[in-house]
Coordinates of C-alpha atoms and ligand atoms in Angstrom, one line a residue:
M2 CA 7.8 25.9 -17.4
N3 CA 10.4 23.8 -19.1
I4 CA 11.4 20.6 -17.2
L5 CA 14.4 18.4 -18.2
V6 CA 14.9 15.0 -16.6
I7 CA 18.3 13.5 -16.8
N8 CA 17.8 9.8 -16.1
G9 CA 21.3 8.6 -15.1
S10 CA 20.4 5.0 -14.3
P11 CA 21.9 2.4 -16.6
K12 CA 18.5 0.7 -16.4
G13 CA 16.8 3.5 -18.2
G14 CA 13.0 3.4 -18.0
S15 CA 12.9 0.4 -15.7
S16 CA 15.1 2.2 -13.1
N17 CA 13.8 2.2 -9.4
T18 CA 14.7 5.9 -9.1
Y19 CA 12.9 6.8 -12.2
R20 CA 9.6 5.6 -10.6
L21 CA 10.0 8.3 -7.9
T22 CA 11.0 10.8 -10.6
S23 CA 7.8 10.0 -12.6
A24 CA 5.7 10.4 -9.5
F25 CA 7.3 13.8 -8.8
L26 CA 6.6 14.9 -12.4
D27 CA 3.0 13.7 -12.1
G28 CA 2.6 15.9 -9.1
M29 CA 4.1 18.9 -10.8
K30 CA 1.9 18.4 -13.9
Q31 CA -1.2 18.1 -11.6
E32 CA -0.4 21.5 -10.1
L33 CA 0.6 23.3 -13.2
Q34 CA -0.8 22.7 -16.7
D35 CA 1.7 24.7 -18.5
I36 CA 4.7 22.3 -18.3
Q37 CA 6.9 21.0 -21.1
T38 CA 9.0 18.0 -20.2
K39 CA 12.0 16.6 -22.0
E40 CA 13.9 13.5 -20.9
L41 CA 17.4 12.4 -21.6
S42 CA 18.3 8.7 -20.7
I43 CA 22.0 8.4 -20.4
S44 CA 22.0 4.7 -21.0
R45 CA 20.9 5.3 -24.6
M46 CA 23.2 8.2 -25.2
N47 CA 26.7 8.5 -26.5
I48 CA 28.6 10.7 -24.1
K49 CA 32.4 10.1 -24.0
P50 CA 34.6 11.0 -21.0
C51 CA 36.3 14.4 -20.9
L52 CA 39.8 14.3 -22.5
G53 CA 41.0 17.2 -20.2
C54 CA 42.5 19.0 -23.1
F55 CA 40.8 22.4 -22.2
S56 CA 40.3 23.2 -25.9
C57 CA 36.7 24.2 -24.9
W58 CA 38.3 27.1 -23.0
N59 CA 41.2 28.2 -25.3
R60 CA 41.1 26.8 -29.0
T61 CA 37.3 26.7 -29.5
P62 CA 35.7 28.6 -26.5
G63 CA 32.4 27.1 -25.6
Q64 CA 32.8 24.1 -28.0
C65 CA 34.0 20.7 -27.0
C66 CA 36.3 18.9 -29.5
I67 CA 34.5 15.6 -29.0
Q68 CA 31.5 15.2 -31.3
D69 CA 28.8 13.1 -29.6
D70 CA 25.5 13.7 -27.8
M71 CA 26.8 16.1 -25.2
Q72 CA 26.1 19.2 -27.5
H73 CA 22.5 18.2 -27.4
V74 CA 22.5 17.8 -23.6
I75 CA 23.9 21.3 -23.1
Q76 CA 21.2 22.8 -25.3
Q77 CA 18.6 21.0 -23.2
L78 CA 20.3 22.2 -20.0
L79 CA 20.1 25.8 -21.3
W80 CA 16.4 25.3 -22.4
A81 CA 15.3 23.9 -18.9
D82 CA 13.9 26.0 -16.1
V83 CA 14.1 23.0 -13.8
T84 CA 16.5 20.1 -14.3
I85 CA 15.8 16.9 -12.4
W86 CA 18.8 14.7 -11.9
S87 CA 17.5 11.2 -11.3
F88 CA 20.1 8.5 -10.6
P89 CA 20.9 5.5 -8.4
L90 CA 23.7 5.8 -5.7
Y91 CA 26.8 4.0 -6.9
Y92 CA 29.6 3.7 -4.6
Y93 CA 28.4 6.7 -2.6
S94 CA 28.5 8.8 -5.7
V95 CA 26.9 9.1 -9.1
P96 CA 27.1 6.2 -11.8
G97 CA 30.2 6.7 -14.1
P98 CA 28.3 7.7 -17.3
L99 CA 26.5 10.5 -15.3
K100 CA 29.9 11.6 -13.9
N101 CA 31.0 11.9 -17.6
L102 CA 28.1 14.1 -18.5
I103 CA 28.8 16.3 -15.4
D104 CA 32.5 16.7 -16.5
R105 CA 31.6 17.5 -20.0
Q106 CA 29.6 20.5 -19.0
L107 CA 33.0 22.3 -18.9
P108 CA 32.3 24.2 -22.1
T109 CA 29.4 26.0 -20.4
L110 CA 31.9 27.6 -18.0
L111 CA 34.4 30.4 -18.5
P112 CA 38.0 29.6 -17.6
F113 CA 38.6 32.6 -15.2
M114 CA 38.6 32.0 -11.5
V115 CA 36.3 34.1 -9.3
E116 CA 35.7 34.3 -5.6
N117 CA 33.1 31.9 -4.3
E118 CA 31.2 34.3 -1.9
G119 CA 29.4 32.5 0.8
Q120 CA 29.6 29.3 -1.1
V121 CA 31.5 26.0 -0.6
G122 CA 35.0 25.4 -2.0
S123 CA 37.9 27.6 -2.8
G124 CA 36.7 29.4 -6.0
N125 CA 34.5 29.1 -9.0
H126 CA 34.3 29.4 -12.8
P127 CA 31.5 31.7 -13.9
S128 CA 29.0 30.4 -16.5
R129 CA 29.0 31.5 -20.0
Y130 CA 25.3 31.7 -20.0
D131 CA 22.7 33.3 -17.9
M132 CA 21.6 30.7 -15.5
S133 CA 19.8 32.9 -13.0
G134 CA 16.4 31.5 -12.0
K135 CA 17.2 28.0 -13.1
K136 CA 16.4 25.4 -10.5
T137 CA 17.8 21.9 -9.7
V138 CA 16.0 18.8 -8.2
V139 CA 18.0 15.8 -7.3
I140 CA 16.2 12.3 -6.9
S141 CA 18.0 9.2 -6.0
T142 CA 17.5 5.7 -4.6
C143 CA 20.1 3.6 -2.9
G144 CA 20.4 -0.1 -1.9
F145 CA 21.0 0.3 1.9
Y146 CA 18.2 0.4 4.3
T147 CA 18.3 4.1 4.7
A148 CA 19.6 7.0 2.7
K149 CA 20.9 8.7 5.9
G150 CA 24.7 8.9 5.9
N151 CA 25.1 7.6 2.4
Y152 CA 24.6 10.8 0.4
D153 CA 27.4 13.0 1.9
G154 CA 29.3 12.7 -1.4
I155 CA 26.2 13.6 -3.6
C156 CA 25.3 16.5 -1.2
S157 CA 28.8 17.9 -1.5
L158 CA 28.8 17.6 -5.3
F159 CA 25.5 19.4 -5.7
D160 CA 26.5 22.0 -3.1
H161 CA 29.4 22.8 -5.3
L162 CA 27.4 22.7 -8.6
C163 CA 24.4 24.7 -7.4
G164 CA 25.5 26.5 -4.3
K165 CA 25.0 25.2 -0.7
G166 CA 21.5 23.8 -0.3
N167 CA 20.4 25.6 -3.5
Y168 CA 18.5 22.5 -4.9
T169 CA 15.8 20.2 -3.7
A170 CA 16.7 16.6 -2.8
I171 CA 14.7 13.4 -2.4
F172 CA 17.0 10.5 -1.3
C173 CA 15.4 7.1 -0.6
G174 CA 16.9 3.9 0.8
Q175 CA 15.7 0.4 0.0
G176 CA 15.4 1.3 -3.6
E177 CA 15.2 -2.3 -4.9
L178 CA 11.8 -2.7 -3.1
F179 CA 10.2 -0.5 -5.9
R180 CA 10.5 -3.4 -8.2
V181 CA 8.8 -6.0 -5.7
P182 CA 5.0 -6.4 -6.7
E183 CA 4.1 -7.9 -3.3
L184 CA 5.1 -4.7 -1.6
S185 CA 3.4 -2.3 -4.0
S186 CA 0.9 -1.2 -1.3
R187 CA 3.8 0.2 0.7
T188 CA 5.9 1.5 -2.2
N189 CA 2.8 3.0 -3.9
E190 CA 2.1 4.9 -0.6
Y191 CA 5.6 6.2 -0.7
L192 CA 5.2 7.3 -4.3
S193 CA 2.1 9.1 -3.4
Y194 CA 4.1 11.3 -1.1
V195 CA 6.7 11.8 -3.8
K196 CA 3.8 13.0 -6.0
Q197 CA 2.6 15.3 -3.3
A198 CA 6.1 16.6 -3.0
G199 CA 6.0 17.4 -6.8
Q200 CA 2.7 19.3 -6.2
E201 CA 4.1 21.3 -3.4
Y202 CA 7.4 22.0 -5.2
I203 CA 5.4 23.8 -7.9
K204 CA 3.7 25.9 -5.2
G205 CA 7.1 26.9 -3.6
N206 CA 8.2 24.3 -1.0
I207 CA 7.9 20.8 0.0
S208 CA 6.1 20.9 3.4
V209 CA 7.7 19.5 6.6
G210 CA 4.9 16.8 6.8
T211 CA 5.6 15.5 3.3
Q212 CA 9.4 15.7 4.0
E213 CA 8.9 13.5 7.2
A214 CA 6.8 11.0 5.1
L215 CA 9.6 10.8 2.6
N216 CA 12.1 10.2 5.3
Q217 CA 10.3 7.1 6.6
L218 CA 11.9 3.8 5.9
L219 CA 9.9 1.6 3.6
L220 CA 10.3 -1.5 5.8
P221 CA 12.0 -1.8 9.2
R222 CA 15.8 -2.4 8.8
E223 CA 15.7 -6.0 10.1
T224 CA 12.8 -7.1 7.7
F225 CA 14.4 -5.3 4.7
E226 CA 17.8 -6.7 5.2
A227 CA 16.5 -10.2 5.7
C228 CA 14.6 -9.9 2.5
A229 CA 17.4 -8.3 0.5
D230 CA 19.9 -11.0 1.7
A231 CA 17.6 -13.8 0.8
S232 CA 17.1 -12.4 -2.7
W233 CA 20.7 -13.3 -3.8
G234 CA 20.2 -17.0 -3.1
I235 CA 23.7 -17.3 -1.8
E236 CA 24.3 -18.8 1.7
Q237 CA 26.3 -16.5 3.9
S238 CA 29.3 -18.7 4.9
G239 CA 32.1 -17.7 7.3
E240 CA 34.5 -17.6 4.3
K241 CA 35.4 -14.2 2.8
N242 CA 35.5 -15.3 -0.8
N243 CA 32.4 -17.5 -1.3
S244 CA 32.8 -17.8 -5.1
A245 CA 32.2 -21.6 -4.8
A246 CA 28.8 -21.1 -3.0
K247 CA 25.9 -22.8 -4.8
R248 CA 23.0 -20.6 -5.7
E249 CA 19.7 -21.8 -4.2
S250 CA 16.8 -22.7 -6.3
D251 CA 14.5 -19.7 -7.4
T252 CA 11.6 -21.3 -5.4
L253 CA 13.7 -21.5 -2.2
I254 CA 14.8 -17.8 -2.7
F255 CA 11.1 -16.9 -3.1
T256 CA 10.2 -18.8 0.0
R257 CA 13.0 -17.2 2.1
Q258 CA 11.9 -13.7 0.8
M259 CA 8.4 -14.4 1.9
A260 CA 9.5 -15.6 5.3
A261 CA 11.5 -12.3 5.6
L262 CA 8.3 -10.3 5.1
Y263 CA 6.6 -12.0 8.0
C264 CA 5.3 -9.4 10.5
K265 CA 6.0 -11.0 13.9
E266 CA 4.0 -8.2 15.6
N267 CA 0.9 -10.0 14.2
Y268 CA 1.9 -13.4 15.8
P269 CA -1.5 -15.0 16.6
G270 CA -0.5 -16.6 19.9
K271 CA 0.5 -20.0 18.5
D272 CA 3.1 -21.0 16.0
I273 CA 2.0 -21.4 12.4
V274 CA 3.7 -23.8 9.9
L275 CA 3.1 -22.7 6.2
E276 CA 3.9 -25.3 3.7
M277 CA 4.6 -24.1 0.2
S278 CA 4.4 -26.9 -2.3
Y279 CA 5.6 -25.9 -5.8
T280 CA 3.9 -28.6 -7.8
D281 CA 5.5 -28.0 -11.3
V282 CA 9.1 -28.3 -9.9
N283 CA 8.4 -30.8 -7.2
E284 CA 9.9 -28.7 -4.4
C285 CA 8.4 -28.2 -1.0
Y286 CA 9.4 -25.8 1.8
Q287 CA 8.0 -25.0 5.2
I288 CA 8.0 -21.5 6.9
L289 CA 7.6 -21.5 10.7
L290 CA 5.9 -18.3 11.8
G291 CA 6.7 -17.9 15.4
K292 CA 6.8 -15.2 18.2
D293 CA 10.4 -14.2 17.4
G294 CA 10.3 -14.3 13.7
S295 CA 10.1 -16.7 10.8
H296 CA 12.4 -19.7 9.8
V297 CA 12.5 -21.7 6.5
Y298 CA 12.8 -25.5 6.8
T299 CA 13.9 -27.5 3.8
D300 CA 13.5 -31.0 5.0
G301 CA 9.7 -31.1 5.5
T302 CA 9.9 -32.4 9.0
L303 CA 7.2 -30.0 10.6
T304 CA 3.5 -30.7 10.7
A305 CA 1.9 -28.1 8.4
T306 CA -0.9 -25.8 9.7
T307 CA -1.7 -24.5 6.2
K308 CA -0.5 -26.0 2.9
I309 CA -0.5 -24.2 -0.4
E310 CA -0.2 -26.3 -3.5
T311 CA 0.7 -24.2 -6.7
P312 CA 2.9 -24.3 -9.8
V313 CA 5.7 -21.7 -9.5
T314 CA 4.2 -20.0 -12.7
V315 CA 1.1 -19.0 -10.8
W316 CA 3.1 -17.5 -8.0
R317 CA 5.1 -15.6 -10.6
S318 CA 1.9 -14.2 -12.2
I319 CA 0.6 -13.2 -8.8
A320 CA 4.0 -11.5 -8.0
A321 CA 4.1 -9.8 -11.3
G322 CA 0.6 -8.4 -10.7
E323 CA -0.9 -10.2 -13.7
I324 CA -3.5 -11.8 -11.5
R325 CA -4.6 -11.3 -8.0
G326 CA -4.1 -14.0 -5.4
D327 CA -7.7 -14.4 -4.5
E328 CA -8.8 -14.5 -8.2
A329 CA -6.2 -17.2 -9.0
M330 CA -7.7 -19.1 -6.1
M331 CA -11.2 -18.7 -7.3
Q332 CA -10.1 -19.9 -10.7
G333 CA -8.7 -23.1 -9.1
L334 CA -5.1 -22.1 -10.1
Y335 CA -3.9 -23.2 -6.6
K336 CA -5.2 -25.1 -3.7
V337 CA -5.0 -24.4 0.1
K338 CA -5.4 -27.3 2.6
G339 CA -5.6 -27.1 6.4
D340 CA -6.4 -24.0 8.4
F341 CA -7.6 -21.3 6.1
T342 CA -7.3 -18.4 8.7
L343 CA -3.7 -17.6 7.4
M344 CA -5.0 -17.0 4.0
L345 CA -7.8 -14.6 5.1
K346 CA -5.2 -12.6 7.1
W347 CA -2.4 -12.9 4.5
D348 CA -1.7 -9.2 4.3
N349 CA -1.4 -9.0 8.1
Y350 CA 1.2 -11.7 8.1
F351 CA 3.1 -10.9 4.9
G352 CA 2.5 -7.3 4.2
G353 CA 6.1 -6.4 5.6
S354 CA 5.8 -4.7 8.9
R355 CA 5.7 -0.8 8.9
P356 CA 8.6 1.0 10.6
Q357 CA 7.6 2.5 14.0
V358 CA 7.8 6.1 13.1
K359 CA 5.7 9.2 13.8
Q360 CA 2.8 9.5 11.4
A361 CA 3.3 12.3 8.8
E362 CA 1.1 15.4 9.4
T363 CA -0.5 14.7 6.0
A364 CA -1.5 11.1 6.9
R365 CA -4.8 10.6 8.6
P366 CA -5.2 7.6 11.0
Q367 CA -7.5 4.9 9.6
R368 CA -10.7 4.4 11.8
N369 CA -12.5 1.0 11.9
T370 CA -16.2 0.7 11.2
N371 CA -18.3 -0.8 14.0
M372 CA -21.3 -3.2 13.4
N373 CA -22.8 -2.4 16.8
I374 CA -23.5 1.1 15.7
M375 CA -25.9 -0.3 13.1
L376 CA -27.3 -3.1 15.2
I377 CA -28.0 -1.4 18.6
P378 CA -30.7 1.1 17.5
W379 CA -32.7 -1.7 15.9
I380 CA -32.3 -4.0 18.9
V381 CA -33.4 -1.3 21.3
L382 CA -36.4 -0.5 19.2
W383 CA -37.5 -4.1 18.9
V384 CA -37.0 -5.0 22.6
A385 CA -37.8 -1.8 24.5
S386 CA -40.8 -0.5 22.4
A387 CA -42.4 -4.0 22.4
I388 CA -42.2 -4.1 26.2
H389 CA -43.6 -0.5 26.6
K390 CA -44.5 1.5 23.6
Q391 CA -43.9 5.1 24.8
W392 CA -41.0 4.6 27.1
G393 CA -39.4 2.2 24.5
C394 CA -39.7 4.7 21.7
L395 CA -38.2 7.4 23.9
I396 CA -35.3 5.2 24.9
T397 CA -34.8 4.3 21.2
L398 CA -34.8 8.0 20.2
G399 CA -32.2 8.6 23.0
V400 CA -29.9 5.9 21.6
C401 CA -30.2 7.3 18.0
A402 CA -29.3 10.7 19.3
L403 CA -26.2 9.3 21.0
V404 CA -25.0 7.2 18.1
P405 CA -23.2 10.2 16.3
L406 CA -20.8 10.2 19.4
F407 CA -19.4 6.9 18.2
Y408 CA -18.4 8.6 14.9
Y409 CA -15.5 10.2 16.7
R410 CA -13.9 6.8 17.2
N411 CA -15.5 4.8 14.4
R412 CA -15.9 5.4 10.6
K413 CA -19.6 5.6 9.7
T414 CA -21.0 3.5 7.0
F415 CA -24.0 4.1 4.7
Y416 CA -25.9 1.5 6.8
D417 CA -25.2 3.3 10.0
I418 CA -26.9 6.5 8.6
L419 CA -29.7 4.6 7.0
T420 CA -30.4 2.7 10.3
N421 CA -30.4 5.9 12.3
T422 CA -32.8 7.5 9.9
L423 CA -35.2 4.5 9.7
V424 CA -35.2 3.7 13.5
T425 CA -35.8 7.3 14.4
G426 CA -38.7 7.4 11.9
F427 CA -40.3 4.3 13.3
S428 CA -40.0 5.6 16.9
V429 CA -41.5 9.0 16.0
I430 CA -44.4 7.4 14.1
M431 CA -45.2 5.1 17.0
L432 CA -44.9 7.9 19.5
A433 CA -47.4 9.8 17.3
G434 CA -49.9 7.0 17.7
G435 CA -48.8 4.7 14.8
S436 CA -50.0 1.1 15.4
E437 CA -47.1 -1.1 16.6
K438 CA -49.0 -4.1 15.1
W439 CA -48.1 -2.8 11.7
L440 CA -45.0 -0.9 12.4
M441 CA -43.0 -3.6 14.3
P442 CA -43.3 -6.1 11.4
L443 CA -42.6 -3.3 9.0
S444 CA -39.3 -2.4 10.8
Y445 CA -38.2 -6.1 10.5
L446 CA -39.1 -6.0 6.8
C447 CA -37.0 -2.8 6.3
F448 CA -34.1 -4.4 8.2
G449 CA -34.3 -7.5 6.1
F450 CA -34.5 -5.5 2.8
M451 CA -31.5 -3.4 3.8
W452 CA -29.5 -6.6 4.1
T453 CA -30.8 -8.4 1.0
V454 CA -30.7 -5.4 -1.3
S455 CA -27.1 -4.7 -0.3
C456 CA -26.1 -8.1 -1.8
F457 CA -26.8 -6.7 -5.3
G458 CA -24.2 -3.9 -4.8
K459 CA -20.4 -4.2 -5.0
V460 CA -19.9 -4.5 -1.3
P461 CA -22.5 -6.5 0.7
L462 CA -23.6 -5.1 4.1
T463 CA -21.5 -7.4 6.4
A464 CA -18.3 -6.8 4.4
N465 CA -18.4 -3.1 5.4
Y466 CA -17.8 -4.3 9.1
S467 CA -16.0 -7.7 8.8
M468 CA -13.2 -6.1 6.7
N469 CA -11.7 -4.7 10.0
N470 CA -10.5 -8.2 10.8
Y471 CA -9.1 -8.9 7.2
G472 CA -6.8 -6.0 6.5
G473 CA -9.3 -3.2 6.1
E474 CA -10.3 -1.7 2.8
D475 CA -7.9 -4.0 1.0
A476 CA -10.2 -6.9 1.9
L477 CA -12.9 -5.3 -0.4
Q478 CA -10.8 -6.2 -3.4
N479 CA -10.7 -9.9 -2.4
T480 CA -13.3 -11.8 -4.5
L481 CA -13.5 -14.7 -2.0
F482 CA -14.0 -12.4 1.0
L483 CA -16.8 -10.6 -0.9
K484 CA -18.5 -13.8 -2.0
T485 CA -18.4 -15.2 1.6
N486 CA -20.0 -12.0 2.9
R487 CA -22.5 -11.8 0.1
I488 CA -23.8 -15.4 1.0
L489 CA -23.9 -14.5 4.6
T490 CA -25.6 -11.2 4.1
M491 CA -28.4 -12.7 1.9
L492 CA -29.0 -15.5 4.5
W493 CA -29.3 -12.9 7.3
G494 CA -31.5 -10.7 5.1
V495 CA -33.9 -13.6 4.3
L496 CA -34.0 -14.5 8.0
Y497 CA -35.2 -11.0 8.8
L498 CA -37.7 -11.0 5.9
V499 CA -39.2 -14.3 7.4
T500 CA -39.0 -12.7 11.0
S501 CA -41.2 -9.8 9.7
I502 CA -44.0 -12.3 8.8
L503 CA -43.6 -14.1 12.2
T504 CA -43.7 -10.7 14.0
W505 CA -47.0 -9.8 12.2
F506 CA -48.6 -12.8 13.7
L507 CA -46.9 -12.5 17.2
M508 CA -48.0 -9.0 17.5
R509 CA -51.6 -10.1 17.3
T510 CA -51.1 -12.6 20.3
S511 CA -50.8 -12.3 24.1
V512 CA -47.0 -12.5 23.9
S513 CA -46.6 -9.4 21.7
S514 CA -44.6 -7.6 24.4
L515 CA -42.0 -10.3 24.2
V516 CA -41.7 -10.2 20.4
G517 CA -38.2 -8.6 20.5
L518 CA -36.9 -11.4 22.8
I519 CA -38.6 -14.2 20.9
N520 CA -37.1 -12.9 17.7
S521 CA -33.7 -13.1 19.2
I522 CA -33.7 -16.9 19.4
L523 CA -33.2 -17.6 15.7
P524 CA -30.3 -15.0 15.3
I525 CA -28.4 -16.9 18.1
F526 CA -28.3 -20.0 15.9
M527 CA -27.7 -18.0 12.8
G528 CA -24.7 -16.4 14.6
I529 CA -23.2 -19.7 15.4
F530 CA -23.7 -20.8 11.8
T531 CA -22.0 -17.5 10.6
V532 CA -18.9 -18.2 12.7
W533 CA -18.6 -21.7 11.2
F534 CA -19.4 -20.7 7.7
Q535 CA -16.9 -17.8 7.3
K536 CA -14.2 -20.3 8.0
W537 CA -15.6 -23.3 6.2
Y538 CA -16.7 -21.8 3.0
P539 CA -13.4 -20.1 2.0
A540 CA -11.5 -23.3 3.0
K541 CA -13.8 -25.3 0.7
V542 CA -13.2 -23.1 -2.2
A543 CA -9.5 -22.9 -1.7
G544 CA -9.2 -26.6 -1.2
G545 CA -10.6 -27.1 -4.7
K546 CA -13.2 -29.5 -3.6
Ligands
FMN618 C1 27.8 -0.7 -9.0 C2 26.7 -0.4 -8.0 C3 27.1 0.4 -6.9 C4 26.2 0.6 -5.8 N1 26.6 1.4 -4.8 C5 25.7 1.7 -3.8 C6 26.1 2.4 -2.6 O1 27.2 2.9 -2.5 N2 25.2 2.6 -1.7 C7 24.0 2.1 -1.7 O2 23.2 2.3 -0.8 N3 23.5 1.5 -2.7 C8 24.4 1.2 -3.8 N4 24.0 0.5 -4.9 C9 22.6 0.0 -5.1 C10 21.7 1.0 -6.0 O3 21.9 2.3 -5.6 C11 20.2 0.6 -5.8 O4 20.1 -0.7 -6.2 C12 19.3 1.6 -6.6 O5 18.0 1.5 -6.1 C13 19.3 1.3 -8.2 O6 18.5 2.3 -8.6 P1 18.1 2.3 -10.2 O7 17.2 1.1 -10.5 O8 17.4 3.5 -10.4 O9 19.3 2.2 -11.1 C14 24.9 0.2 -5.9 C15 24.5 -0.6 -7.0 C16 25.5 -0.9 -8.0 C17 25.1 -1.7 -9.2

């Protein structure tokens, strides 16, 4: 299959729209190996406007009198089985140079007028060439918050060119967001739907589910417009012509854009004041994160809850995706002072709220993991079977049998499955007459090993569960989050290795039936320590102390 991409953006390869087009092509290529692609970037071509002389119809039929790149374009259009028109919306239409290209296709038509059966308009010029079986895809981004209502001119144009609805279209609002690295998790998600559309297109049709996902807004209107307005750095005065308006500093623009991305739905119950201190340019701004939204203060009068001290260059590197925020912090490139909770939940606050729309059929809701699914079987084994061996083991087996019910609501982890296998094994062996004097300490030993050994893997045990409170799977990319969890997992693991030795002795005393309860005392203190440590340690690292 021959595919021609006509990139009509003056920005060439760095066009927002072209990102969608590339994703669509990737999807097509994934589905069909036998694809040949050619691309024409109009910004690099010499295509002059049509002179309107009609010499391509009378004096030199089929040949334009202007010698430029258009002859090559026509050859490629005839070569292609599918032509993808990729362009930004300009004044509700196509950019001027692309309109020139469209006009200059006149030599491909015959001058005679024919009836336009069942089609739009008042007549047609037949093609000089056999165009049957050729297909058209139109991909475009625009600057307003939605594509809805802005593409009537484009639809009308392509209805005339291809026949009503005889082409596939992907129109996307908020196009400028595709160049904002901070929003790449959302824009990449959108691009994955475009890729899926490319795959489905090759198979015949873009599904309703994918189409619905493509129709979703990238950000809610209010968030998007606040962010877009802030990006210009010009104050909106009451005056019509604000040509005298002074442009704000880049750091203030950056701060305002950040403030615009604040998701007020995640308001934690009390106001937060985030102070952004740009150390290299000596500027400092405060963002108040409140119940009703955010506000930027330039006079520094508020008391900061959290203060970030960093050179602008570091923010830029993070924004450009050259370094991850958490890595920059670990390298001491910036400091955080005050309450560190905001940093741990950064993506919750500044990920840009998602529009409230129906989930696409293709998207599966994300389920959380649940640490209780892993802990409860062990606790029941230790407490119940120490009090009464037979009944305790039977109760434990019952609990293990019920655990899979939780998998309907919660995502299971490797440790949930390992726990269920081990605890079931211990209960069965004890029921079969295995000595609890050996098996109880051994169960603590296994539990301790499970925790300590996990520290040598990429994701320590506790991170599998605590990530739910820190933005889900994304937290597993955060070096500081993983390091904090690694330390805690190791400490808990060692505690249970020690507990296994203690249990060995206790099981040989008169209080052996209370071993489960006695062994719960130390974990209570460890739990209190954990709550404190998971706040204190990241704050210590971030503070650069
Ligand atoms: C001259 C000009 C006219 C524009 N007209 C519109 C418009 O009518 N409607 C709209 O929503 N966006 C409009 N935009 C915004 C672009 O469509 C938007 O920024 C698009 O994502 C740019 O895509 P590109 O990077 O692929 O060129 C216009 C932009 C420019 C520069």
